[in-house]
Amino acid sequence: MPLFVMYGLDGPEGPEVRRTTRPAHLNWINENATKVRAAGPMMSEDGSRPVGSLLIIEADDLLSAQAFLREDPYTVAGLWARTDIRPFNWIAGTR
Protein backbone atom coordinates (compact mmCIF):
# COMPACT_ATOMS: atom_id res chain seq x y z
CA MET A 1 0.00 0.00 0.00
CA PRO A 2 1.29 3.51 -0.76
CA LEU A 3 2.85 5.58 2.00
CA PHE A 4 2.35 9.28 2.75
CA VAL A 5 4.18 11.64 5.07
CA MET A 6 2.45 14.44 6.95
CA TYR A 7 4.54 17.32 8.26
CA GLY A 8 2.71 19.73 10.54
CA LEU A 9 3.98 22.88 12.27
CA ASP A 10 2.21 23.88 15.48
CA GLY A 11 0.25 27.11 15.69
CA PRO A 12 0.75 29.68 18.47
CA GLU A 13 -1.53 27.77 20.87
CA GLY A 14 0.44 24.56 20.29
CA PRO A 15 1.48 23.79 23.87
CA GLU A 16 -2.06 24.16 25.24
CA VAL A 17 -3.67 22.25 22.35
CA ARG A 18 -1.15 19.43 22.78
CA ARG A 19 -1.72 19.30 26.53
CA THR A 20 -5.48 19.01 26.25
CA THR A 21 -5.64 16.82 23.13
CA ARG A 22 -2.66 14.47 23.50
CA PRO A 23 -4.56 11.59 25.18
CA ALA A 24 -7.17 11.53 22.39
CA HIS A 25 -4.44 11.82 19.73
CA LEU A 26 -2.46 8.90 21.19
CA ASN A 27 -5.64 6.83 21.42
CA TRP A 28 -6.36 7.59 17.74
CA ILE A 29 -2.79 6.58 16.81
CA ASN A 30 -3.15 3.29 18.70
CA GLU A 31 -6.58 2.58 17.20
CA ASN A 32 -5.09 3.08 13.73
CA ALA A 33 -1.79 1.27 14.29
CA THR A 34 -2.18 -0.73 11.06
CA LYS A 35 -2.22 2.51 9.03
CA VAL A 36 0.23 4.63 11.03
CA ARG A 37 3.77 3.43 10.27
CA ALA A 38 5.62 6.12 12.25
CA ALA A 39 4.57 9.14 14.28
CA GLY A 40 6.11 11.60 16.66
CA PRO A 41 6.67 15.23 17.54
CA MET A 42 9.28 17.44 15.93
CA MET A 43 11.15 19.24 18.67
CA SER A 44 12.55 22.75 19.13
CA GLU A 45 16.22 23.17 18.28
CA ASP A 46 17.21 22.67 21.92
CA GLY A 47 14.93 19.62 22.20
CA SER A 48 12.91 21.12 25.03
CA ARG A 49 9.43 21.32 23.46
CA PRO A 50 7.36 20.01 20.55
CA VAL A 51 6.96 22.41 17.63
CA GLY A 52 5.29 20.13 15.11
CA SER A 53 4.50 16.57 14.13
CA LEU A 54 5.51 14.01 11.54
CA LEU A 55 3.39 11.00 10.61
CA ILE A 56 3.99 8.32 8.01
CA ILE A 57 0.77 6.56 7.07
CA GLU A 58 -0.53 3.97 4.62
CA ALA A 59 -3.40 5.02 2.37
CA ASP A 60 -4.77 4.11 -1.05
CA ASP A 61 -4.10 7.58 -2.47
CA LEU A 62 -3.50 11.20 -1.50
CA LEU A 63 -7.20 11.98 -1.05
CA SER A 64 -7.57 9.00 1.30
CA ALA A 65 -4.50 10.12 3.25
CA GLN A 66 -5.92 13.63 3.59
CA ALA A 67 -9.31 12.28 4.73
CA PHE A 68 -7.67 9.96 7.26
CA LEU A 69 -5.53 12.74 8.74
CA ARG A 70 -8.56 15.05 9.06
CA GLU A 71 -9.80 12.57 11.70
CA ASP A 72 -6.71 13.02 13.91
CA PRO A 73 -7.76 14.79 17.14
CA TYR A 74 -4.83 17.18 16.67
CA THR A 75 -6.25 18.19 13.27
CA VAL A 76 -9.76 18.55 14.70
CA ALA A 77 -8.40 20.74 17.53
CA GLY A 78 -6.49 22.98 15.11
CA LEU A 79 -3.02 22.19 16.46
CA TRP A 80 -1.16 22.73 13.21
CA ALA A 81 -0.83 26.15 11.61
CA ARG A 82 0.58 24.53 8.48
CA THR A 83 0.58 20.98 7.15
CA ASP A 84 1.94 19.26 4.08
CA ILE A 85 1.02 15.73 2.98
CA ARG A 86 3.13 14.07 0.30
CA PRO A 87 3.67 10.60 -1.15
CA PHE A 88 6.58 8.92 0.63
CA ASN A 89 9.03 6.38 -0.79
CA TRP A 90 10.50 4.28 2.04
CA ILE A 91 14.10 3.44 1.10
CA ALA A 92 15.79 2.43 4.36
CA GLY A 93 15.06 1.81 8.00
CA THR A 94 12.90 -0.60 9.92
CA ARG A 95 9.43 -0.97 8.51
PDB file of N, CA and C in Angstrom:
ATOM      1  N   MET A   1       0.849  -1.183   0.000  1.00  0.00           N
ATOM      2  CA  MET A   1       0.000   0.000   0.000  1.00  0.00           C
ATOM      3  C   MET A   1       0.891   1.241   0.000  1.00  0.00           C
ATOM      4  N   PRO A   2       0.495   2.284  -0.718  1.00  0.00           N
ATOM      5  CA  PRO A   2       1.294   3.509  -0.764  1.00  0.00           C
ATOM      6  C   PRO A   2       1.441   4.161   0.615  1.00  0.00           C
ATOM      7  N   LEU A   3       2.560   4.855   0.760  1.00  0.00           N
ATOM      8  CA  LEU A   3       2.845   5.583   1.996  1.00  0.00           C
ATOM      9  C   LEU A   3       2.778   7.085   1.737  1.00  0.00           C
ATOM     10  N   PHE A   4       2.411   7.817   2.802  1.00  0.00           N
ATOM     11  CA  PHE A   4       2.350   9.276   2.749  1.00  0.00           C
ATOM     12  C   PHE A   4       2.950   9.828   4.028  1.00  0.00           C
ATOM     13  N   VAL A   5       3.618  10.974   3.905  1.00  0.00           N
ATOM     14  CA  VAL A   5       4.182  11.637   5.074  1.00  0.00           C
ATOM     15  C   VAL A   5       3.413  12.939   5.298  1.00  0.00           C
ATOM     16  N   MET A   6       3.093  13.191   6.562  1.00  0.00           N
ATOM     17  CA  MET A   6       2.450  14.444   6.946  1.00  0.00           C
ATOM     18  C   MET A   6       3.408  15.180   7.869  1.00  0.00           C
ATOM     19  N   TYR A   7       3.677  16.424   7.508  1.00  0.00           N
ATOM     20  CA  TYR A   7       4.543  17.316   8.265  1.00  0.00           C
ATOM     21  C   TYR A   7       3.662  18.467   8.718  1.00  0.00           C
ATOM     22  N   GLY A   8       3.548  18.657  10.023  1.00  0.00           N
ATOM     23  CA  GLY A   8       2.712  19.734  10.536  1.00  0.00           C
ATOM     24  C   GLY A   8       3.464  20.611  11.517  1.00  0.00           C
ATOM     25  N   LEU A   9       3.363  21.926  11.347  1.00  0.00           N
ATOM     26  CA  LEU A   9       3.975  22.879  12.272  1.00  0.00           C
ATOM     27  C   LEU A   9       2.903  23.440  13.193  1.00  0.00           C
ATOM     28  N   ASP A  10       3.172  23.418  14.492  1.00  0.00           N
ATOM     29  CA  ASP A  10       2.205  23.881  15.481  1.00  0.00           C
ATOM     30  C   ASP A  10       1.905  25.367  15.325  1.00  0.00           C
ATOM     31  N   GLY A  11       0.659  25.720  15.633  1.00  0.00           N
ATOM     32  CA  GLY A  11       0.248  27.112  15.695  1.00  0.00           C
ATOM     33  C   GLY A  11       0.653  27.720  17.031  1.00  0.00           C
ATOM     34  N   PRO A  12       0.331  28.983  17.248  1.00  0.00           N
ATOM     35  CA  PRO A  12       0.752  29.682  18.466  1.00  0.00           C
ATOM     36  C   PRO A  12       0.193  29.078  19.752  1.00  0.00           C
ATOM     37  N   GLU A  13      -0.934  28.398  19.681  1.00  0.00           N
ATOM     38  CA  GLU A  13      -1.526  27.768  20.868  1.00  0.00           C
ATOM     39  C   GLU A  13      -1.082  26.315  21.018  1.00  0.00           C
ATOM     40  N   GLY A  14      -0.025  25.942  20.312  1.00  0.00           N
ATOM     41  CA  GLY A  14       0.436  24.559  20.288  1.00  0.00           C
ATOM     42  C   GLY A  14       0.581  23.879  21.639  1.00  0.00           C
ATOM     43  N   PRO A  15       1.298  24.475  22.588  1.00  0.00           N
ATOM     44  CA  PRO A  15       1.478  23.792  23.873  1.00  0.00           C
ATOM     45  C   PRO A  15       0.157  23.465  24.574  1.00  0.00           C
ATOM     46  N   GLU A  16      -0.776  24.395  24.572  1.00  0.00           N
ATOM     47  CA  GLU A  16      -2.064  24.160  25.238  1.00  0.00           C
ATOM     48  C   GLU A  16      -2.895  23.123  24.484  1.00  0.00           C
ATOM     49  N   VAL A  17      -2.910  23.223  23.148  1.00  0.00           N
ATOM     50  CA  VAL A  17      -3.669  22.253  22.353  1.00  0.00           C
ATOM     51  C   VAL A  17      -3.093  20.856  22.550  1.00  0.00           C
ATOM     52  N   ARG A  18      -1.775  20.743  22.544  1.00  0.00           N
ATOM     53  CA  ARG A  18      -1.153  19.431  22.778  1.00  0.00           C
ATOM     54  C   ARG A  18      -1.516  18.897  24.160  1.00  0.00           C
ATOM     55  N   ARG A  19      -1.452  19.749  25.162  1.00  0.00           N
ATOM     56  CA  ARG A  19      -1.719  19.303  26.530  1.00  0.00           C
ATOM     57  C   ARG A  19      -3.135  18.743  26.655  1.00  0.00           C
ATOM     58  N   THR A  20      -4.090  19.428  26.074  1.00  0.00           N
ATOM     59  CA  THR A  20      -5.481  19.006  26.247  1.00  0.00           C
ATOM     60  C   THR A  20      -5.907  17.893  25.295  1.00  0.00           C
ATOM     61  N   THR A  21      -5.206  17.753  24.169  1.00  0.00           N
ATOM     62  CA  THR A  21      -5.644  16.821  23.131  1.00  0.00           C
ATOM     63  C   THR A  21      -4.771  15.573  23.032  1.00  0.00           C
ATOM     64  N   ARG A  22      -3.603  15.579  23.656  1.00  0.00           N
ATOM     65  CA  ARG A  22      -2.659  14.471  23.500  1.00  0.00           C
ATOM     66  C   ARG A  22      -3.265  13.105  23.819  1.00  0.00           C
ATOM     67  N   PRO A  23      -4.005  12.922  24.920  1.00  0.00           N
ATOM     68  CA  PRO A  23      -4.562  11.587  25.183  1.00  0.00           C
ATOM     69  C   PRO A  23      -5.452  11.075  24.039  1.00  0.00           C
ATOM     70  N   ALA A  24      -6.299  11.937  23.498  1.00  0.00           N
ATOM     71  CA  ALA A  24      -7.166  11.531  22.386  1.00  0.00           C
ATOM     72  C   ALA A  24      -6.344  11.238  21.133  1.00  0.00           C
ATOM     73  N   HIS A  25      -5.311  12.041  20.889  1.00  0.00           N
ATOM     74  CA  HIS A  25      -4.437  11.824  19.734  1.00  0.00           C
ATOM     75  C   HIS A  25      -3.731  10.477  19.850  1.00  0.00           C
ATOM     76  N   LEU A  26      -3.164  10.175  21.018  1.00  0.00           N
ATOM     77  CA  LEU A  26      -2.464   8.900  21.195  1.00  0.00           C
ATOM     78  C   LEU A  26      -3.427   7.726  21.076  1.00  0.00           C
ATOM     79  N   ASN A  27      -4.635   7.875  21.567  1.00  0.00           N
ATOM     80  CA  ASN A  27      -5.642   6.830  21.418  1.00  0.00           C
ATOM     81  C   ASN A  27      -5.957   6.601  19.943  1.00  0.00           C
ATOM     82  N   TRP A  28      -6.095   7.684  19.181  1.00  0.00           N
ATOM     83  CA  TRP A  28      -6.362   7.595  17.745  1.00  0.00           C
ATOM     84  C   TRP A  28      -5.204   6.894  17.028  1.00  0.00           C
ATOM     85  N   ILE A  29      -3.967   7.242  17.397  1.00  0.00           N
ATOM     86  CA  ILE A  29      -2.792   6.583  16.811  1.00  0.00           C
ATOM     87  C   ILE A  29      -2.857   5.083  17.089  1.00  0.00           C
ATOM     88  N   ASN A  30      -3.105   4.706  18.331  1.00  0.00           N
ATOM     89  CA  ASN A  30      -3.152   3.290  18.699  1.00  0.00           C
ATOM     90  C   ASN A  30      -4.297   2.560  18.008  1.00  0.00           C
ATOM     91  N   GLU A  31      -5.447   3.193  17.884  1.00  0.00           N
ATOM     92  CA  GLU A  31      -6.584   2.577  17.200  1.00  0.00           C
ATOM     93  C   GLU A  31      -6.316   2.370  15.711  1.00  0.00           C
ATOM     94  N   ASN A  32      -5.404   3.147  15.159  1.00  0.00           N
ATOM     95  CA  ASN A  32      -5.090   3.080  13.730  1.00  0.00           C
ATOM     96  C   ASN A  32      -3.674   2.579  13.473  1.00  0.00           C
ATOM     97  N   ALA A  33      -3.176   1.736  14.360  1.00  0.00           N
ATOM     98  CA  ALA A  33      -1.785   1.269  14.286  1.00  0.00           C
ATOM     99  C   ALA A  33      -1.472   0.543  12.981  1.00  0.00           C
ATOM    100  N   THR A  34      -2.457  -0.046  12.329  1.00  0.00           N
ATOM    101  CA  THR A  34      -2.184  -0.732  11.063  1.00  0.00           C
ATOM    102  C   THR A  34      -1.954   0.251   9.925  1.00  0.00           C
ATOM    103  N   LYS A  35      -2.416   1.492  10.060  1.00  0.00           N
ATOM    104  CA  LYS A  35      -2.222   2.514   9.028  1.00  0.00           C
ATOM    105  C   LYS A  35      -1.066   3.456   9.345  1.00  0.00           C
ATOM    106  N   VAL A  36      -0.810   3.686  10.624  1.00  0.00           N
ATOM    107  CA  VAL A  36       0.234   4.627  11.035  1.00  0.00           C
ATOM    108  C   VAL A  36       1.542   3.864  11.173  1.00  0.00           C
ATOM    109  N   ARG A  37       2.498   4.150  10.270  1.00  0.00           N
ATOM    110  CA  ARG A  37       3.775   3.431  10.269  1.00  0.00           C
ATOM    111  C   ARG A  37       4.801   4.075  11.181  1.00  0.00           C
ATOM    112  N   ALA A  38       4.713   5.385  11.352  1.00  0.00           N
ATOM    113  CA  ALA A  38       5.615   6.117  12.254  1.00  0.00           C
ATOM    114  C   ALA A  38       4.927   7.428  12.616  1.00  0.00           C
ATOM    115  N   ALA A  39       5.171   7.883  13.838  1.00  0.00           N
ATOM    116  CA  ALA A  39       4.572   9.143  14.276  1.00  0.00           C
ATOM    117  C   ALA A  39       5.355   9.685  15.455  1.00  0.00           C
ATOM    118  N   GLY A  40       5.451  10.995  15.521  1.00  0.00           N
ATOM    119  CA  GLY A  40       6.107  11.605  16.663  1.00  0.00           C
ATOM    120  C   GLY A  40       6.218  13.103  16.495  1.00  0.00           C
ATOM    121  N   PRO A  41       6.535  13.778  17.600  1.00  0.00           N
ATOM    122  CA  PRO A  41       6.672  15.229  17.542  1.00  0.00           C
ATOM    123  C   PRO A  41       8.030  15.642  16.974  1.00  0.00           C
ATOM    124  N   MET A  42       8.034  16.773  16.287  1.00  0.00           N
ATOM    125  CA  MET A  42       9.283  17.436  15.929  1.00  0.00           C
ATOM    126  C   MET A  42       9.558  18.410  17.062  1.00  0.00           C
ATOM    127  N   MET A  43      10.803  18.481  17.479  1.00  0.00           N
ATOM    128  CA  MET A  43      11.146  19.243  18.670  1.00  0.00           C
ATOM    129  C   MET A  43      11.839  20.558  18.319  1.00  0.00           C
ATOM    130  N   SER A  44      11.815  21.486  19.271  1.00  0.00           N
ATOM    131  CA  SER A  44      12.546  22.746  19.131  1.00  0.00           C
ATOM    132  C   SER A  44      14.032  22.430  18.981  1.00  0.00           C
ATOM    133  N   GLU A  45      14.795  23.393  18.515  1.00  0.00           N
ATOM    134  CA  GLU A  45      16.223  23.167  18.278  1.00  0.00           C
ATOM    135  C   GLU A  45      16.949  22.675  19.514  1.00  0.00           C
ATOM    136  N   ASP A  46      16.542  23.123  20.689  1.00  0.00           N
ATOM    137  CA  ASP A  46      17.208  22.672  21.916  1.00  0.00           C
ATOM    138  C   ASP A  46      16.580  21.397  22.481  1.00  0.00           C
ATOM    139  N   GLY A  47      15.556  20.872  21.788  1.00  0.00           N
ATOM    140  CA  GLY A  47      14.930  19.625  22.202  1.00  0.00           C
ATOM    141  C   GLY A  47      14.007  19.728  23.398  1.00  0.00           C
ATOM    142  N   SER A  48      13.667  20.944  23.796  1.00  0.00           N
ATOM    143  CA  SER A  48      12.908  21.121  25.032  1.00  0.00           C
ATOM    144  C   SER A  48      11.386  21.069  24.868  1.00  0.00           C
ATOM    145  N   ARG A  49      10.882  21.273  23.627  1.00  0.00           N
ATOM    146  CA  ARG A  49       9.433  21.321  23.463  1.00  0.00           C
ATOM    147  C   ARG A  49       9.035  20.932  22.038  1.00  0.00           C
ATOM    148  N   PRO A  50       7.857  20.335  21.890  1.00  0.00           N
ATOM    149  CA  PRO A  50       7.363  20.011  20.553  1.00  0.00           C
ATOM    150  C   PRO A  50       7.000  21.282  19.786  1.00  0.00           C
ATOM    151  N   VAL A  51       7.305  21.278  18.490  1.00  0.00           N
ATOM    152  CA  VAL A  51       6.962  22.406  17.625  1.00  0.00           C
ATOM    153  C   VAL A  51       6.191  21.956  16.384  1.00  0.00           C
ATOM    154  N   GLY A  52       5.991  20.665  16.267  1.00  0.00           N
ATOM    155  CA  GLY A  52       5.288  20.126  15.110  1.00  0.00           C
ATOM    156  C   GLY A  52       5.177  18.620  15.216  1.00  0.00           C
ATOM    157  N   SER A  53       4.695  18.021  14.149  1.00  0.00           N
ATOM    158  CA  SER A  53       4.495  16.573  14.125  1.00  0.00           C
ATOM    159  C   SER A  53       4.870  16.017  12.769  1.00  0.00           C
ATOM    160  N   LEU A  54       5.248  14.738  12.769  1.00  0.00           N
ATOM    161  CA  LEU A  54       5.512  14.008  11.542  1.00  0.00           C
ATOM    162  C   LEU A  54       4.825  12.658  11.660  1.00  0.00           C
ATOM    163  N   LEU A  55       4.039  12.303  10.664  1.00  0.00           N
ATOM    164  CA  LEU A  55       3.386  11.002  10.609  1.00  0.00           C
ATOM    165  C   LEU A  55       3.651  10.380   9.252  1.00  0.00           C
ATOM    166  N   ILE A  56       3.914   9.092   9.236  1.00  0.00           N
ATOM    167  CA  ILE A  56       3.987   8.319   8.005  1.00  0.00           C
ATOM    168  C   ILE A  56       2.834   7.330   8.064  1.00  0.00           C
ATOM    169  N   ILE A  57       1.969   7.397   7.057  1.00  0.00           N
ATOM    170  CA  ILE A  57       0.770   6.558   7.068  1.00  0.00           C
ATOM    171  C   ILE A  57       0.630   5.785   5.759  1.00  0.00           C
ATOM    172  N   GLU A  58      -0.137   4.711   5.815  1.00  0.00           N
ATOM    173  CA  GLU A  58      -0.528   3.966   4.625  1.00  0.00           C
ATOM    174  C   GLU A  58      -1.914   4.438   4.199  1.00  0.00           C
ATOM    175  N   ALA A  59      -2.092   4.646   2.905  1.00  0.00           N
ATOM    176  CA  ALA A  59      -3.403   5.022   2.368  1.00  0.00           C
ATOM    177  C   ALA A  59      -3.431   4.655   0.890  1.00  0.00           C
ATOM    178  N   ASP A  60      -4.633   4.486   0.357  1.00  0.00           N
ATOM    179  CA  ASP A  60      -4.774   4.114  -1.053  1.00  0.00           C
ATOM    180  C   ASP A  60      -4.279   5.198  -1.997  1.00  0.00           C
ATOM    181  N   ASP A  61      -4.494   6.457  -1.620  1.00  0.00           N
ATOM    182  CA  ASP A  61      -4.102   7.576  -2.472  1.00  0.00           C
ATOM    183  C   ASP A  61      -4.049   8.845  -1.618  1.00  0.00           C
ATOM    184  N   LEU A  62      -3.655   9.942  -2.240  1.00  0.00           N
ATOM    185  CA  LEU A  62      -3.500  11.198  -1.505  1.00  0.00           C
ATOM    186  C   LEU A  62      -4.819  11.663  -0.884  1.00  0.00           C
ATOM    187  N   LEU A  63      -5.912  11.549  -1.606  1.00  0.00           N
ATOM    188  CA  LEU A  63      -7.201  11.976  -1.053  1.00  0.00           C
ATOM    189  C   LEU A  63      -7.579  11.151   0.171  1.00  0.00           C
ATOM    190  N   SER A  64      -7.297   9.857   0.134  1.00  0.00           N
ATOM    191  CA  SER A  64      -7.569   8.999   1.296  1.00  0.00           C
ATOM    192  C   SER A  64      -6.675   9.373   2.467  1.00  0.00           C
ATOM    193  N   ALA A  65      -5.418   9.698   2.189  1.00  0.00           N
ATOM    194  CA  ALA A  65      -4.496  10.119   3.254  1.00  0.00           C
ATOM    195  C   ALA A  65      -4.988  11.416   3.891  1.00  0.00           C
ATOM    196  N   GLN A  66      -5.411  12.359   3.067  1.00  0.00           N
ATOM    197  CA  GLN A  66      -5.925  13.629   3.591  1.00  0.00           C
ATOM    198  C   GLN A  66      -7.170  13.405   4.445  1.00  0.00           C
ATOM    199  N   ALA A  67      -8.078  12.562   3.977  1.00  0.00           N
ATOM    200  CA  ALA A  67      -9.306  12.285   4.727  1.00  0.00           C
ATOM    201  C   ALA A  67      -8.988  11.612   6.054  1.00  0.00           C
ATOM    202  N   PHE A  68      -8.062  10.663   6.040  1.00  0.00           N
ATOM    203  CA  PHE A  68      -7.671   9.963   7.261  1.00  0.00           C
ATOM    204  C   PHE A  68      -7.083  10.940   8.275  1.00  0.00           C
ATOM    205  N   LEU A  69      -6.194  11.806   7.831  1.00  0.00           N
ATOM    206  CA  LEU A  69      -5.533  12.737   8.744  1.00  0.00           C
ATOM    207  C   LEU A  69      -6.477  13.823   9.261  1.00  0.00           C
ATOM    208  N   ARG A  70      -7.552  14.099   8.547  1.00  0.00           N
ATOM    209  CA  ARG A  70      -8.555  15.047   9.056  1.00  0.00           C
ATOM    210  C   ARG A  70      -9.244  14.513  10.310  1.00  0.00           C
ATOM    211  N   GLU A  71      -9.186  13.195  10.525  1.00  0.00           N
ATOM    212  CA  GLU A  71      -9.802  12.573  11.700  1.00  0.00           C
ATOM    213  C   GLU A  71      -8.915  12.638  12.943  1.00  0.00           C
ATOM    214  N   ASP A  72      -7.636  12.952  12.775  1.00  0.00           N
ATOM    215  CA  ASP A  72      -6.713  13.023  13.913  1.00  0.00           C
ATOM    216  C   ASP A  72      -7.208  14.102  14.880  1.00  0.00           C
ATOM    217  N   PRO A  73      -7.321  13.778  16.166  1.00  0.00           N
ATOM    218  CA  PRO A  73      -7.759  14.786  17.136  1.00  0.00           C
ATOM    219  C   PRO A  73      -6.921  16.067  17.108  1.00  0.00           C
ATOM    220  N   TYR A  74      -5.641  15.971  16.791  1.00  0.00           N
ATOM    221  CA  TYR A  74      -4.827  17.182  16.668  1.00  0.00           C
ATOM    222  C   TYR A  74      -5.330  18.055  15.512  1.00  0.00           C
ATOM    223  N   THR A  75      -5.704  17.433  14.396  1.00  0.00           N
ATOM    224  CA  THR A  75      -6.255  18.193  13.274  1.00  0.00           C
ATOM    225  C   THR A  75      -7.573  18.840  13.677  1.00  0.00           C
ATOM    226  N   VAL A  76      -8.445  18.052  14.287  1.00  0.00           N
ATOM    227  CA  VAL A  76      -9.762  18.545  14.704  1.00  0.00           C
ATOM    228  C   VAL A  76      -9.621  19.733  15.654  1.00  0.00           C
ATOM    229  N   ALA A  77      -8.619  19.675  16.543  1.00  0.00           N
ATOM    230  CA  ALA A  77      -8.405  20.739  17.534  1.00  0.00           C
ATOM    231  C   ALA A  77      -7.664  21.945  16.961  1.00  0.00           C
ATOM    232  N   GLY A  78      -7.189  21.859  15.727  1.00  0.00           N
ATOM    233  CA  GLY A  78      -6.495  22.984  15.110  1.00  0.00           C
ATOM    234  C   GLY A  78      -5.067  23.173  15.585  1.00  0.00           C
ATOM    235  N   LEU A  79      -4.394  22.080  15.958  1.00  0.00           N
ATOM    236  CA  LEU A  79      -3.018  22.187  16.459  1.00  0.00           C
ATOM    237  C   LEU A  79      -2.076  22.802  15.434  1.00  0.00           C
ATOM    238  N   TRP A  80      -2.155  22.342  14.203  1.00  0.00           N
ATOM    239  CA  TRP A  80      -1.156  22.733  13.212  1.00  0.00           C
ATOM    240  C   TRP A  80      -1.554  23.994  12.458  1.00  0.00           C
ATOM    241  N   ALA A  81      -0.627  24.937  12.395  1.00  0.00           N
ATOM    242  CA  ALA A  81      -0.829  26.152  11.609  1.00  0.00           C
ATOM    243  C   ALA A  81      -0.602  25.868  10.130  1.00  0.00           C
ATOM    244  N   ARG A  82       0.236  24.874   9.858  1.00  0.00           N
ATOM    245  CA  ARG A  82       0.581  24.525   8.479  1.00  0.00           C
ATOM    246  C   ARG A  82       0.831  23.037   8.410  1.00  0.00           C
ATOM    247  N   THR A  83       0.300  22.393   7.381  1.00  0.00           N
ATOM    248  CA  THR A  83       0.581  20.977   7.145  1.00  0.00           C
ATOM    249  C   THR A  83       0.910  20.762   5.685  1.00  0.00           C
ATOM    250  N   ASP A  84       1.630  19.687   5.438  1.00  0.00           N
ATOM    251  CA  ASP A  84       1.937  19.262   4.082  1.00  0.00           C
ATOM    252  C   ASP A  84       1.856  17.741   4.075  1.00  0.00           C
ATOM    253  N   ILE A  85       1.143  17.180   3.124  1.00  0.00           N
ATOM    254  CA  ILE A  85       1.016  15.731   2.984  1.00  0.00           C
ATOM    255  C   ILE A  85       1.533  15.365   1.601  1.00  0.00           C
ATOM    256  N   ARG A  86       2.497  14.453   1.564  1.00  0.00           N
ATOM    257  CA  ARG A  86       3.133  14.066   0.303  1.00  0.00           C
ATOM    258  C   ARG A  86       3.288  12.555   0.223  1.00  0.00           C
ATOM    259  N   PRO A  87       3.309  12.006  -1.005  1.00  0.00           N
ATOM    260  CA  PRO A  87       3.672  10.600  -1.149  1.00  0.00           C
ATOM    261  C   PRO A  87       5.078  10.390  -0.595  1.00  0.00           C
ATOM    262  N   PHE A  88       5.309   9.219  -0.020  1.00  0.00           N
ATOM    263  CA  PHE A  88       6.585   8.918   0.629  1.00  0.00           C
ATOM    264  C   PHE A  88       7.108   7.598   0.091  1.00  0.00           C
ATOM    265  N   ASN A  89       8.380   7.578  -0.273  1.00  0.00           N
ATOM    266  CA  ASN A  89       9.033   6.377  -0.789  1.00  0.00           C
ATOM    267  C   ASN A  89      10.021   5.872   0.252  1.00  0.00           C
ATOM    268  N   TRP A  90       9.659   4.832   0.973  1.00  0.00           N
ATOM    269  CA  TRP A  90      10.501   4.279   2.043  1.00  0.00           C
ATOM    270  C   TRP A  90      11.683   3.558   1.402  1.00  0.00           C
ATOM    271  N   ILE A  91      12.896   4.028   1.664  1.00  0.00           N
ATOM    272  CA  ILE A  91      14.104   3.438   1.102  1.00  0.00           C
ATOM    273  C   ILE A  91      14.858   2.613   2.134  1.00  0.00           C
ATOM    274  N   ALA A  92      14.981   3.116   3.343  1.00  0.00           N
ATOM    275  CA  ALA A  92      15.786   2.431   4.360  1.00  0.00           C
ATOM    276  C   ALA A  92      15.149   2.602   5.725  1.00  0.00           C
ATOM    277  N   GLY A  93      15.561   1.752   6.639  1.00  0.00           N
ATOM    278  CA  GLY A  93      15.062   1.805   8.005  1.00  0.00           C
ATOM    279  C   GLY A  93      14.106   0.660   8.268  1.00  0.00           C
ATOM    280  N   THR A  94      13.789   0.472   9.523  1.00  0.00           N
ATOM    281  CA  THR A  94      12.898  -0.605   9.921  1.00  0.00           C
ATOM    282  C   THR A  94      11.471  -0.258   9.562  1.00  0.00           C
ATOM    283  N   ARG A  95      10.820  -1.184   8.907  1.00  0.00           N
ATOM    284  CA  ARG A  95       9.425  -0.974   8.514  1.00  0.00           C
ATOM    285  C   ARG A  95       8.599  -1.816   9.382  1.00  0.00           C
TER     286      ARG A  95
END
